[in-house]
mmCIF file with all atom_site columns, C-alpha atoms in Angstrom:
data_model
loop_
_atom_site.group_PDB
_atom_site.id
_atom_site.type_symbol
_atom_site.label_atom_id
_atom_site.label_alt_id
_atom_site.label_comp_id
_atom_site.label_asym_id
_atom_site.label_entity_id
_atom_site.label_seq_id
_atom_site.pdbx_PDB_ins_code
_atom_site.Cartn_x
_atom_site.Cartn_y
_atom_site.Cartn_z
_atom_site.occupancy
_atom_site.B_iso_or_equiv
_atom_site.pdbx_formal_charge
_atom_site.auth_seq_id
_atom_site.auth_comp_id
_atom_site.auth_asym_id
_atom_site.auth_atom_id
_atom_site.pdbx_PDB_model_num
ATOM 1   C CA . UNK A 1 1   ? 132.281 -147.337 44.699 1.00 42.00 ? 262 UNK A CA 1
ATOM 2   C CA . UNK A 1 2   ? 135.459 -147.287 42.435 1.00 52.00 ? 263 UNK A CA 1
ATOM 3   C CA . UNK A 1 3   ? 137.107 -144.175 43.926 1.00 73.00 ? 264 UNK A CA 1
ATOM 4   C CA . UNK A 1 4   ? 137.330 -142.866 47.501 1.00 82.00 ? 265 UNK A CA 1
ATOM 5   C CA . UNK A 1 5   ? 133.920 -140.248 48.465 1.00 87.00 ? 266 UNK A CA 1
ATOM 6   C CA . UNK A 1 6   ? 135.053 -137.278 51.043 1.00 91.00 ? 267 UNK A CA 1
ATOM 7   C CA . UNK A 1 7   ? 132.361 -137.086 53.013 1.00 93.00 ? 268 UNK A CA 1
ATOM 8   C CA . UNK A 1 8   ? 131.524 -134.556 56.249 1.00 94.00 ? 269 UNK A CA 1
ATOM 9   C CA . UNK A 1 9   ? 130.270 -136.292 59.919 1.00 95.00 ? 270 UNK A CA 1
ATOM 10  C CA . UNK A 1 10  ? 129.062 -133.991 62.393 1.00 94.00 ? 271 UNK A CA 1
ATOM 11  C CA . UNK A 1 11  ? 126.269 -133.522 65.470 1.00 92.00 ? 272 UNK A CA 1
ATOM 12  C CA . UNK A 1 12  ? 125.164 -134.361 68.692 1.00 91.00 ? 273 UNK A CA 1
ATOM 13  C CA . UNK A 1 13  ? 128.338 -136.317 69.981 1.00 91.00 ? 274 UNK A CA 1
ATOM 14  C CA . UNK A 1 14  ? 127.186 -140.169 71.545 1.00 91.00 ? 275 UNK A CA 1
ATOM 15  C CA . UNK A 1 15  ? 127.407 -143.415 70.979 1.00 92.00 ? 276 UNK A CA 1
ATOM 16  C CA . UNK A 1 16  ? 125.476 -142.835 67.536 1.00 92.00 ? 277 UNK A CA 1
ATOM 17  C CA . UNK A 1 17  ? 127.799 -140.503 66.614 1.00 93.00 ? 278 UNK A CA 1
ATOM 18  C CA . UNK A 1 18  ? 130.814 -142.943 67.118 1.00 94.00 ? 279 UNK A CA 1
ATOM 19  C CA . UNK A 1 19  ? 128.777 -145.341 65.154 1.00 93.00 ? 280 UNK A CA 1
ATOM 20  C CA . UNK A 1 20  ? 128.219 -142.924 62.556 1.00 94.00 ? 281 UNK A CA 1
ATOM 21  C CA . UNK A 1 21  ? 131.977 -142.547 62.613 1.00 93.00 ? 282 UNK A CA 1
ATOM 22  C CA . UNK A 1 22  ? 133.117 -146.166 62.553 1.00 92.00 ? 283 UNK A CA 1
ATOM 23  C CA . UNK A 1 23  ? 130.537 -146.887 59.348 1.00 92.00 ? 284 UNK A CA 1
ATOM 24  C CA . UNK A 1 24  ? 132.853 -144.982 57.220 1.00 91.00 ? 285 UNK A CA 1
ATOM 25  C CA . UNK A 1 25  ? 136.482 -145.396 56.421 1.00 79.00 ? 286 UNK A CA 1
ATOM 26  C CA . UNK A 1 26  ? 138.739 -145.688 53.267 1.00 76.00 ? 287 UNK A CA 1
ATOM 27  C CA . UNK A 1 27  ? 138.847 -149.266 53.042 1.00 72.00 ? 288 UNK A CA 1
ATOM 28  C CA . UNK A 1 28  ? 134.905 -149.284 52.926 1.00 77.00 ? 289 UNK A CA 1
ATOM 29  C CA . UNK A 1 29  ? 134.982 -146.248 50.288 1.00 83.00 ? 290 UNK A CA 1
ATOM 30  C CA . UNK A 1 30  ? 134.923 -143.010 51.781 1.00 89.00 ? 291 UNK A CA 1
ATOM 31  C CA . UNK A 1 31  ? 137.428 -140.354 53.476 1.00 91.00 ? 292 UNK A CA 1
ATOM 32  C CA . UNK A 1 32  ? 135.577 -139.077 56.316 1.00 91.00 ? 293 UNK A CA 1
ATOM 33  C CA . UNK A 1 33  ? 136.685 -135.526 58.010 1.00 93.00 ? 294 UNK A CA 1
ATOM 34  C CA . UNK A 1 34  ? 134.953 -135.579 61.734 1.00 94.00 ? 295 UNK A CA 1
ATOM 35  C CA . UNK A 1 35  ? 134.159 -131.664 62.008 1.00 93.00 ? 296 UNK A CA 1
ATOM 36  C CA . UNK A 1 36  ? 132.538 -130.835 65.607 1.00 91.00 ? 297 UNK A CA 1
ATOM 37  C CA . UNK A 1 37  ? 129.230 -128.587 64.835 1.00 87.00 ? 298 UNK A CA 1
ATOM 38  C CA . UNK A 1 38  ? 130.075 -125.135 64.865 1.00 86.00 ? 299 UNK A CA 1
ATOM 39  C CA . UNK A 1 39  ? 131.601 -122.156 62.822 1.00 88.00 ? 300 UNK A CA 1
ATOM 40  C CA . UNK A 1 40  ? 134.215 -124.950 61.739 1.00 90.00 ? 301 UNK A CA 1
ATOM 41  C CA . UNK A 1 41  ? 131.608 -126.989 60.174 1.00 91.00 ? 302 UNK A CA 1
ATOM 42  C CA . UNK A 1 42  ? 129.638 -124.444 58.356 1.00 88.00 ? 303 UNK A CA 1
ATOM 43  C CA . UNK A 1 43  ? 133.290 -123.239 57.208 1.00 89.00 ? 304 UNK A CA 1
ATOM 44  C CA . UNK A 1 44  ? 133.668 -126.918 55.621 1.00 90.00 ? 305 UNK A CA 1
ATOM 45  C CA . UNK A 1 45  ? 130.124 -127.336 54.463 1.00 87.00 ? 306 UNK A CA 1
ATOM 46  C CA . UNK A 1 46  ? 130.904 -124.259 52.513 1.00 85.00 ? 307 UNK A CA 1
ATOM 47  C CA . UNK A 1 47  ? 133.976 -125.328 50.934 1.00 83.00 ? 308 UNK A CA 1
ATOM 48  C CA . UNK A 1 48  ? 131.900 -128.074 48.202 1.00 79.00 ? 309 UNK A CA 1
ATOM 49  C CA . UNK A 1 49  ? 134.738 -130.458 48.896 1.00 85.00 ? 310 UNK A CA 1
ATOM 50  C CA . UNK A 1 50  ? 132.518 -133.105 50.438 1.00 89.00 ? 311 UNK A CA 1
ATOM 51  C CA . UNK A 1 51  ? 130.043 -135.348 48.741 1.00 88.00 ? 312 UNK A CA 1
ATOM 52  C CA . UNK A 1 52  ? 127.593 -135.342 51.684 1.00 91.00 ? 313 UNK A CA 1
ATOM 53  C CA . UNK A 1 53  ? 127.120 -134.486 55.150 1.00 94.00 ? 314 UNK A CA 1
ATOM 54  C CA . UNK A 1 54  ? 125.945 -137.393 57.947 1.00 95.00 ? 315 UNK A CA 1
ATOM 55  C CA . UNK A 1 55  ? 124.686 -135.287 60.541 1.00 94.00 ? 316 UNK A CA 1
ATOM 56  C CA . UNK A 1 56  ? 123.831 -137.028 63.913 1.00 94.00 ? 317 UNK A CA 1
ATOM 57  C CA . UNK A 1 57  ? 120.511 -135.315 65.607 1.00 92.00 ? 318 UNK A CA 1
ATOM 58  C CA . UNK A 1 58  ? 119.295 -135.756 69.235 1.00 84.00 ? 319 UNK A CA 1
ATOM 59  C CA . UNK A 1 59  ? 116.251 -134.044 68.533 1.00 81.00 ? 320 UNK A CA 1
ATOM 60  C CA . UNK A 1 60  ? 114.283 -131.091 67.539 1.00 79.00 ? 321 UNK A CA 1
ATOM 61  C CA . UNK A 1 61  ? 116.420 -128.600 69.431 1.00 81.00 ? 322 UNK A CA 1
ATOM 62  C CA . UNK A 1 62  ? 119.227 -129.576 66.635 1.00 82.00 ? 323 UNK A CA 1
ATOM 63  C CA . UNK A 1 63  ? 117.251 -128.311 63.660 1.00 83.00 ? 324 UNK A CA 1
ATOM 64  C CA . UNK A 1 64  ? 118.097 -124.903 63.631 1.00 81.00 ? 325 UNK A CA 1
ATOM 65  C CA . UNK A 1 65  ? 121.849 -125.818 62.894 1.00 82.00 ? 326 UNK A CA 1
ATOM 66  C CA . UNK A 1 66  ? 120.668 -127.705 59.825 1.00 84.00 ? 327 UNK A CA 1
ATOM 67  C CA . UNK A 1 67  ? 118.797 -124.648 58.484 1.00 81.00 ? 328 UNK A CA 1
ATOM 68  C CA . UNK A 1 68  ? 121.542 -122.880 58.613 1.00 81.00 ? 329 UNK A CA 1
ATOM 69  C CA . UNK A 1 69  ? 124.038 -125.833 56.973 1.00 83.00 ? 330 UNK A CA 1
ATOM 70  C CA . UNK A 1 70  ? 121.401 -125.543 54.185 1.00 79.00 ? 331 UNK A CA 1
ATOM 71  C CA . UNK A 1 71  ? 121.332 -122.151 53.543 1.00 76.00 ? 332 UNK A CA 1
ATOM 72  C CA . UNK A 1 72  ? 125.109 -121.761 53.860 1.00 76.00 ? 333 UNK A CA 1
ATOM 73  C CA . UNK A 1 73  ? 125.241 -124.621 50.462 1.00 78.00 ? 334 UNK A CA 1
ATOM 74  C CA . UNK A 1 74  ? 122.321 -125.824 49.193 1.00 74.00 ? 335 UNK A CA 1
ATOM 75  C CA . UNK A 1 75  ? 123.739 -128.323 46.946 1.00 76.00 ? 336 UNK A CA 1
ATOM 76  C CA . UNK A 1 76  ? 125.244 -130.180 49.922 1.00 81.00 ? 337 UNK A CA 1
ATOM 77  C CA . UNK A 1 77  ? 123.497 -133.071 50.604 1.00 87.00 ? 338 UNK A CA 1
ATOM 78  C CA . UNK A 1 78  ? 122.941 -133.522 53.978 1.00 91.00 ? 339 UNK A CA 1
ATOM 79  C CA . UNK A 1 79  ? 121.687 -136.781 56.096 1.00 93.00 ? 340 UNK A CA 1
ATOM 80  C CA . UNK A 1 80  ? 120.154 -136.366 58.840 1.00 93.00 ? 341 UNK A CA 1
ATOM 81  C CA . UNK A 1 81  ? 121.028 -139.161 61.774 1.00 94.00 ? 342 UNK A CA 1
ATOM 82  C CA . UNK A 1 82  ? 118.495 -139.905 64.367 1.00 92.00 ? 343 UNK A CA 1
ATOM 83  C CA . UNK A 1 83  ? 118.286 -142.196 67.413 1.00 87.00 ? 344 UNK A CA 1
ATOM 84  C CA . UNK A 1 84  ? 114.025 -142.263 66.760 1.00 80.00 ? 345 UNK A CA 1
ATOM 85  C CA . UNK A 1 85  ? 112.004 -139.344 65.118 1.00 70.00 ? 346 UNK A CA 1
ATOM 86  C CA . UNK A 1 86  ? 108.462 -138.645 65.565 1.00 76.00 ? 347 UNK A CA 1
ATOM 87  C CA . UNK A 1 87  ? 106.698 -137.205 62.790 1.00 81.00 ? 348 UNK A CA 1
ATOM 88  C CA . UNK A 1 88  ? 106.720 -132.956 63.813 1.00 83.00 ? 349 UNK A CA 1
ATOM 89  C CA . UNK A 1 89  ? 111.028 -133.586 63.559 1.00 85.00 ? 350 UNK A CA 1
ATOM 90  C CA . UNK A 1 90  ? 110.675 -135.685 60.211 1.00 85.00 ? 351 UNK A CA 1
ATOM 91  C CA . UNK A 1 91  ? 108.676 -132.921 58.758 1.00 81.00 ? 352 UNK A CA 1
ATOM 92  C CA . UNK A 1 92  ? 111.243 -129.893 59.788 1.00 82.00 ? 353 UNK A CA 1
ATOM 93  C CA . UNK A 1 93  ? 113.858 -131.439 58.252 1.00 85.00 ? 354 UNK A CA 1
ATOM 94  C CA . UNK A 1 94  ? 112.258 -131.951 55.040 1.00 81.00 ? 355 UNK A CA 1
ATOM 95  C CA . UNK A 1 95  ? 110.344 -128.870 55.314 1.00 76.00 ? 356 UNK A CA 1
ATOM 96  C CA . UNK A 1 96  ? 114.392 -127.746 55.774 1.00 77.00 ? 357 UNK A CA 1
ATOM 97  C CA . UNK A 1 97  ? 115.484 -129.619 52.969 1.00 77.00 ? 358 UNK A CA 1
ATOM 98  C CA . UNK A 1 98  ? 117.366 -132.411 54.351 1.00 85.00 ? 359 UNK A CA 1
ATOM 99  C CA . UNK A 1 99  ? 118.494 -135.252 51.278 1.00 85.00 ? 360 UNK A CA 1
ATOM 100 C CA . UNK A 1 100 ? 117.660 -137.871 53.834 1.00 89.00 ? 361 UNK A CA 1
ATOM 101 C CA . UNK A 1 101 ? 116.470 -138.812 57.139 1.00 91.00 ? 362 UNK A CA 1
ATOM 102 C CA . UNK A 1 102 ? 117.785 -142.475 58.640 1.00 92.00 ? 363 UNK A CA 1
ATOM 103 C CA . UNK A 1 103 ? 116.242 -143.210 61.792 1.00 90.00 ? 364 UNK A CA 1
ATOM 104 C CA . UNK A 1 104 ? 118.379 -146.240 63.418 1.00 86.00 ? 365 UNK A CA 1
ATOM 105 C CA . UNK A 1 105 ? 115.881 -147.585 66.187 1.00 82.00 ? 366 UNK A CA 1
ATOM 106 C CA . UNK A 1 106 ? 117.480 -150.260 67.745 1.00 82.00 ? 367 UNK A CA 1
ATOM 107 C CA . UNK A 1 107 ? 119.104 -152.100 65.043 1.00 82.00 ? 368 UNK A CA 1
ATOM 108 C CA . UNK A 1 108 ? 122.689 -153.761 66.166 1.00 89.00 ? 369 UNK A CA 1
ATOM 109 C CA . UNK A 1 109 ? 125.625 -152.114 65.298 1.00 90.00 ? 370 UNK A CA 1
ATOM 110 C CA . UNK A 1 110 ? 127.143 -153.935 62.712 1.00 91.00 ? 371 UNK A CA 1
ATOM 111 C CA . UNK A 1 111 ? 123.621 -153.548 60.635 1.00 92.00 ? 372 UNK A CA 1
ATOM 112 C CA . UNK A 1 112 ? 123.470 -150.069 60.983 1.00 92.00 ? 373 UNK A CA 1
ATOM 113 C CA . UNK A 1 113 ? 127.305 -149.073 59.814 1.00 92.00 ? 374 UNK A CA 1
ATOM 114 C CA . UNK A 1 114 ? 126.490 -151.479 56.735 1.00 92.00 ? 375 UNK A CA 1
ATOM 115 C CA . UNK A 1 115 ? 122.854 -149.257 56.161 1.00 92.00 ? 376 UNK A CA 1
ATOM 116 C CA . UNK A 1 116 ? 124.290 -146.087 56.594 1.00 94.00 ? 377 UNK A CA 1
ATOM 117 C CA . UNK A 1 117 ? 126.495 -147.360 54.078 1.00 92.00 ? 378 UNK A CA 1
ATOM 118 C CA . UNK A 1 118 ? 124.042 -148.345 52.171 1.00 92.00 ? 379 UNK A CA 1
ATOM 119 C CA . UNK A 1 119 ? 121.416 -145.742 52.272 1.00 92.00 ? 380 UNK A CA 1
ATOM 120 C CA . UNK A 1 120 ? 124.528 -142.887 51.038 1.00 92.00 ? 381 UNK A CA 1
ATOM 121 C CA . UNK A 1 121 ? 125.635 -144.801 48.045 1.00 89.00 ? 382 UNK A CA 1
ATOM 122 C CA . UNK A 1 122 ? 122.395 -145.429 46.658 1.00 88.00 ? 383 UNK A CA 1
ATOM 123 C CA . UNK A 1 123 ? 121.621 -141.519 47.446 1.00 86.00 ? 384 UNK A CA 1
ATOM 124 C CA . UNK A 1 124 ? 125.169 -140.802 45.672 1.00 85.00 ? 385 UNK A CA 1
ATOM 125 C CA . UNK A 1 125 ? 123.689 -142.390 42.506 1.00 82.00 ? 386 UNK A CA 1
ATOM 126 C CA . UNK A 1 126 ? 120.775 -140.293 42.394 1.00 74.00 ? 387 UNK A CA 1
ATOM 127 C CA . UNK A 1 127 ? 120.307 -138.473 38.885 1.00 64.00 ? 388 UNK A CA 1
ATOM 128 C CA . UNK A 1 128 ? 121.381 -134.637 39.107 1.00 52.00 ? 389 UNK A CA 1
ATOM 129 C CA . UNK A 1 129 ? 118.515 -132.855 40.314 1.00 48.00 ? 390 UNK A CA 1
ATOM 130 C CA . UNK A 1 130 ? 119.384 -129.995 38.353 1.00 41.00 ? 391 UNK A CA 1
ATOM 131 C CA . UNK A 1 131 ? 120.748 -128.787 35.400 1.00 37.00 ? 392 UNK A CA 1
ATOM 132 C CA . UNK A 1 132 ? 123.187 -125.979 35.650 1.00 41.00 ? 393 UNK A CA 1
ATOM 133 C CA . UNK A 1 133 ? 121.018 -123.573 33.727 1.00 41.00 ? 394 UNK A CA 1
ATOM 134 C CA . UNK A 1 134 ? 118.618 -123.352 36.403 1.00 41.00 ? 395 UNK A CA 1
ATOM 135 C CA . UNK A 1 135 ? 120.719 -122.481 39.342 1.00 46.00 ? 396 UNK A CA 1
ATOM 136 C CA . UNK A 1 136 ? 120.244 -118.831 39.828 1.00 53.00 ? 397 UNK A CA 1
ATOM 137 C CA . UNK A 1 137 ? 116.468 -119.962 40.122 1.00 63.00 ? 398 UNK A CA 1
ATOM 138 C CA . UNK A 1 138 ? 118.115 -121.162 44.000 1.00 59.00 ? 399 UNK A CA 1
ATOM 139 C CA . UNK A 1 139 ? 119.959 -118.327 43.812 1.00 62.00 ? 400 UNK A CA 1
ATOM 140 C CA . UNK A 1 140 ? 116.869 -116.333 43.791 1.00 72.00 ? 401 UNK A CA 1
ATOM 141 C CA . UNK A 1 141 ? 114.941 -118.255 46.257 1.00 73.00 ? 402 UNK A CA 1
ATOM 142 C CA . UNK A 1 142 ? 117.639 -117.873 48.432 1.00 69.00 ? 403 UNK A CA 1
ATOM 143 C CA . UNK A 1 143 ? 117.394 -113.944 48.198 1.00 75.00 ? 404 UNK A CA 1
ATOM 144 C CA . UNK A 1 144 ? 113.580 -114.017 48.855 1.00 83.00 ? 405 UNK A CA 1
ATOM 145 C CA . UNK A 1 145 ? 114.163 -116.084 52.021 1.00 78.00 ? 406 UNK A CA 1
ATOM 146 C CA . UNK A 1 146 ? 116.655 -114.042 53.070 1.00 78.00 ? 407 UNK A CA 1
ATOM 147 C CA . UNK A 1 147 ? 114.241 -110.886 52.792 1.00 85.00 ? 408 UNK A CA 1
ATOM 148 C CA . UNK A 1 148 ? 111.587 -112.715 54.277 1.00 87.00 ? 409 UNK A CA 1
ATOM 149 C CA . UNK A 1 149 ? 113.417 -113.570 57.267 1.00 85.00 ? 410 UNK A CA 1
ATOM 150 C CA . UNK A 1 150 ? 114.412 -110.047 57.826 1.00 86.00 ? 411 UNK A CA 1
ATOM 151 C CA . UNK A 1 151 ? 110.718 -108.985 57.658 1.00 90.00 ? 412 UNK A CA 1
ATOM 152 C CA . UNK A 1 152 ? 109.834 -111.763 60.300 1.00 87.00 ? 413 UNK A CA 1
ATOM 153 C CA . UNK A 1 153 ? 112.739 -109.966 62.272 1.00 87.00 ? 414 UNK A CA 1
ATOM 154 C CA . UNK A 1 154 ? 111.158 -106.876 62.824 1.00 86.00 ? 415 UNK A CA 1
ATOM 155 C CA . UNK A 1 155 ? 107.726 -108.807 62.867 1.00 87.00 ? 416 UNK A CA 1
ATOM 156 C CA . UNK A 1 156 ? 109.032 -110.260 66.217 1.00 86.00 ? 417 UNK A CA 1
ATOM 157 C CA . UNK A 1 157 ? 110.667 -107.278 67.762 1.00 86.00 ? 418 UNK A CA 1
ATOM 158 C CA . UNK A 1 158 ? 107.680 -104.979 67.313 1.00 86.00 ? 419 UNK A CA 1
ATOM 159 C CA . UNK A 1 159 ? 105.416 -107.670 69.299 1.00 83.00 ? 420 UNK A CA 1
ATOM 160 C CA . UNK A 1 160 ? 107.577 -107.488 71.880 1.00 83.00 ? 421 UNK A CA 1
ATOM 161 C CA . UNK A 1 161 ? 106.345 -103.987 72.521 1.00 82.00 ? 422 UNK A CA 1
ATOM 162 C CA . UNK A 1 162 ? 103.280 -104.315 71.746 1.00 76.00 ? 423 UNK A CA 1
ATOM 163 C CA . UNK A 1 163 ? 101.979 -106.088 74.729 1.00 73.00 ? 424 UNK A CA 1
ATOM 164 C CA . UNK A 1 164 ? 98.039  -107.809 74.592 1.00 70.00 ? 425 UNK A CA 1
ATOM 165 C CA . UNK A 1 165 ? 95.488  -106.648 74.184 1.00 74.00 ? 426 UNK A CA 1
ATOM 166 C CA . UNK A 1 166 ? 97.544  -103.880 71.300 1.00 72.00 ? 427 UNK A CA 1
ATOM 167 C CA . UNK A 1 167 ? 94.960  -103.735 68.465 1.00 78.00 ? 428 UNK A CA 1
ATOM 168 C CA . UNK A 1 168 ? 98.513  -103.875 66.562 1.00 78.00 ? 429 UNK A CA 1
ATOM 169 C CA . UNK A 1 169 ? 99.431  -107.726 67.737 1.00 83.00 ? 430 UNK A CA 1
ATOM 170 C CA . UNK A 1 170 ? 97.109  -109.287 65.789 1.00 85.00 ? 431 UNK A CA 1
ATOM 171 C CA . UNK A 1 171 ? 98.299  -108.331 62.349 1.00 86.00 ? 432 UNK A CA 1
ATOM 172 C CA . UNK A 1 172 ? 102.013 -108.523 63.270 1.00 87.00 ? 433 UNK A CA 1
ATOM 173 C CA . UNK A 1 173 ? 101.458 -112.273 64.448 1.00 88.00 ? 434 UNK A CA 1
ATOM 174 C CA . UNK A 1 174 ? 100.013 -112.892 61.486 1.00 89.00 ? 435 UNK A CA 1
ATOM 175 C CA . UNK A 1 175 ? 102.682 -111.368 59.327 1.00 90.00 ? 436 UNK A CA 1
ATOM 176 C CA . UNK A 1 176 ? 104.875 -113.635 61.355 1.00 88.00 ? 437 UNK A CA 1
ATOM 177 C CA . UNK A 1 177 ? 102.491 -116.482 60.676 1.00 88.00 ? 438 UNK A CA 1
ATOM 178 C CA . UNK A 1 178 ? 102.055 -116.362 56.999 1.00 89.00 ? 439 UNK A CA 1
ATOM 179 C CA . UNK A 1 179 ? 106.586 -115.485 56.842 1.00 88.00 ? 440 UNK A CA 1
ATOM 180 C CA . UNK A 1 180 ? 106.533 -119.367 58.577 1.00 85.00 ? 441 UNK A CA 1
ATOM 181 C CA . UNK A 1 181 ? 104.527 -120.332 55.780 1.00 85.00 ? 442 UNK A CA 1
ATOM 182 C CA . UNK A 1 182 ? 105.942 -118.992 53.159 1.00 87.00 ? 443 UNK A CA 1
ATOM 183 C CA . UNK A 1 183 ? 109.524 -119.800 54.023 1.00 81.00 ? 444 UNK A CA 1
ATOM 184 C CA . UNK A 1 184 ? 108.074 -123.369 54.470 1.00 78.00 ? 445 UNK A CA 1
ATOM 185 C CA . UNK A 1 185 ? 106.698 -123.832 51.156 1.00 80.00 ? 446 UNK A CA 1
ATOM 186 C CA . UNK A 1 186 ? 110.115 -121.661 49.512 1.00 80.00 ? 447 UNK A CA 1
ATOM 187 C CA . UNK A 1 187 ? 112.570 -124.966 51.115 1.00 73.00 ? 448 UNK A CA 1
ATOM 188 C CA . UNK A 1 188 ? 110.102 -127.317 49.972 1.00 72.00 ? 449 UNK A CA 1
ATOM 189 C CA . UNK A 1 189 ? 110.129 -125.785 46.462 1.00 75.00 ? 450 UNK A CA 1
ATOM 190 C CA . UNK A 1 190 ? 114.172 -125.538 47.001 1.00 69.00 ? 451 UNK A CA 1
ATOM 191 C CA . UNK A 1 191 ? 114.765 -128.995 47.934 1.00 64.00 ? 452 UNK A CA 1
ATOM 192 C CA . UNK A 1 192 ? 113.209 -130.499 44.605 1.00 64.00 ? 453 UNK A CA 1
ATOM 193 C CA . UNK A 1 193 ? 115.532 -128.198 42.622 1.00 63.00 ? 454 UNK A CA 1
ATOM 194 C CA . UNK A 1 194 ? 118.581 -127.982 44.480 1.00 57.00 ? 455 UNK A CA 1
ATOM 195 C CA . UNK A 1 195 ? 121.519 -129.822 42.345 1.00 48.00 ? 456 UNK A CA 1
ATOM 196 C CA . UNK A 1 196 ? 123.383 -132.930 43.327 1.00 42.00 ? 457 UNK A CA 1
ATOM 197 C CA . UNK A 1 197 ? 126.959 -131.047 43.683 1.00 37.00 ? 458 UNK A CA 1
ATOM 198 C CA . UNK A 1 198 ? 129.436 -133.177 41.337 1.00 37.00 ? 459 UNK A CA 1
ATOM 199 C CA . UNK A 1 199 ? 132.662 -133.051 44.138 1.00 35.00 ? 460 UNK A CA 1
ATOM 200 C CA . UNK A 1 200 ? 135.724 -133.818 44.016 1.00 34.00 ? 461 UNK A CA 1
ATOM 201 C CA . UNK A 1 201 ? 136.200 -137.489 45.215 1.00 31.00 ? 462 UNK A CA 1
ATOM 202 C CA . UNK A 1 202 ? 139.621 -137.662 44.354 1.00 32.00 ? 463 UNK A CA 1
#
């Protein structure tokens, strides 16, 4: 890459996450800012500085950070980091919209600095997903979710009152049911618009 790529590295803290680290540095390219996961990080995923996010995952527990990474900029691209996936993690984080998911196995170190490496330039040089004319169509989708996840809310709070066998359970697990659906197929529908943000890599 001719000029220096700002880039975000955060997650589960290890000796994949020091990897993770050591793969990137100016003289291979990039200007990494190591931002522990938290409010900081969702502050900084916010600001559309970066070009990317590497986010290191231990597991499934993790997801639920990503979701909300997502829906705090959803032209961030974020990949996701994982010692070994099984398939039920692989398909949460597309289903959440992740850019890409590199699972490192037990490759050596030096190989996997050089693919991570790898795998985020050639991602970097991905067409724009999205012209500019159809963003509010995310901003929309974003809305919908938003209201959806408010009507799973109270969904969830009236089954906890109303205890089995409630003739009323069955229809509220269902409208929680069909919400997880529906917000499922909403991020998949998301993730093949959502534009490749153009950030500063000075």
């Amino acid at each position: 890459m001719p000029r220096i790529v700002k880039i975000l590295i955060s997650g589960r803290k290890g000796k994949l996450y020091d990897t993770v680290v050591r793969a990137f540095s100016p003289r291979r390219g990039f200007r990494p800012e190591v931002v522990a996961a938290g409010p900081r990080l969702l502050e900084r995923a916010q600001s559309r500085s970066h070009a990317a996010l590497m986010l290191v995952l231990g597991g499934e527990r993790d997801v639920e950070p990503v979701r909300w990474l997502m829906q705090s900029n959803p032209a961030l691209l974020v990949v996701a980091v994982l010692p070994q996936g099984s398939t039920k993690l692989r398909k949460e984080l597309r289903g959440e919209g992740v850019s890409q998911i590199i699972e490192v196995g037990d490759a050596p170190e030096p190989e996997l600095r050089q693919l991570l490496r790898e795998r985020l330039q050639a991602l970097l040089l991905k067409p724009r997903a999205l012209l500019q004319s159809e963003l509010p169509i995310t901003t929309d989708l974003h809305t919908i979710r938003s209201t959806l996840t408010a009507i799973q809310g109270h969904a969830e709070l009236a089954l906890q009152t109303a205890r089995a066998p409630h003739p009323q359970r069955k229809p509220l697990e269902e409208i929680v049911r069909g919400v997880t659906e529906v917000e499922g197929l909403l991020r998949r529908v998301e993730r093949k618009l959502r534009p490749r943000w153009s950030a500063d890599l000075k």
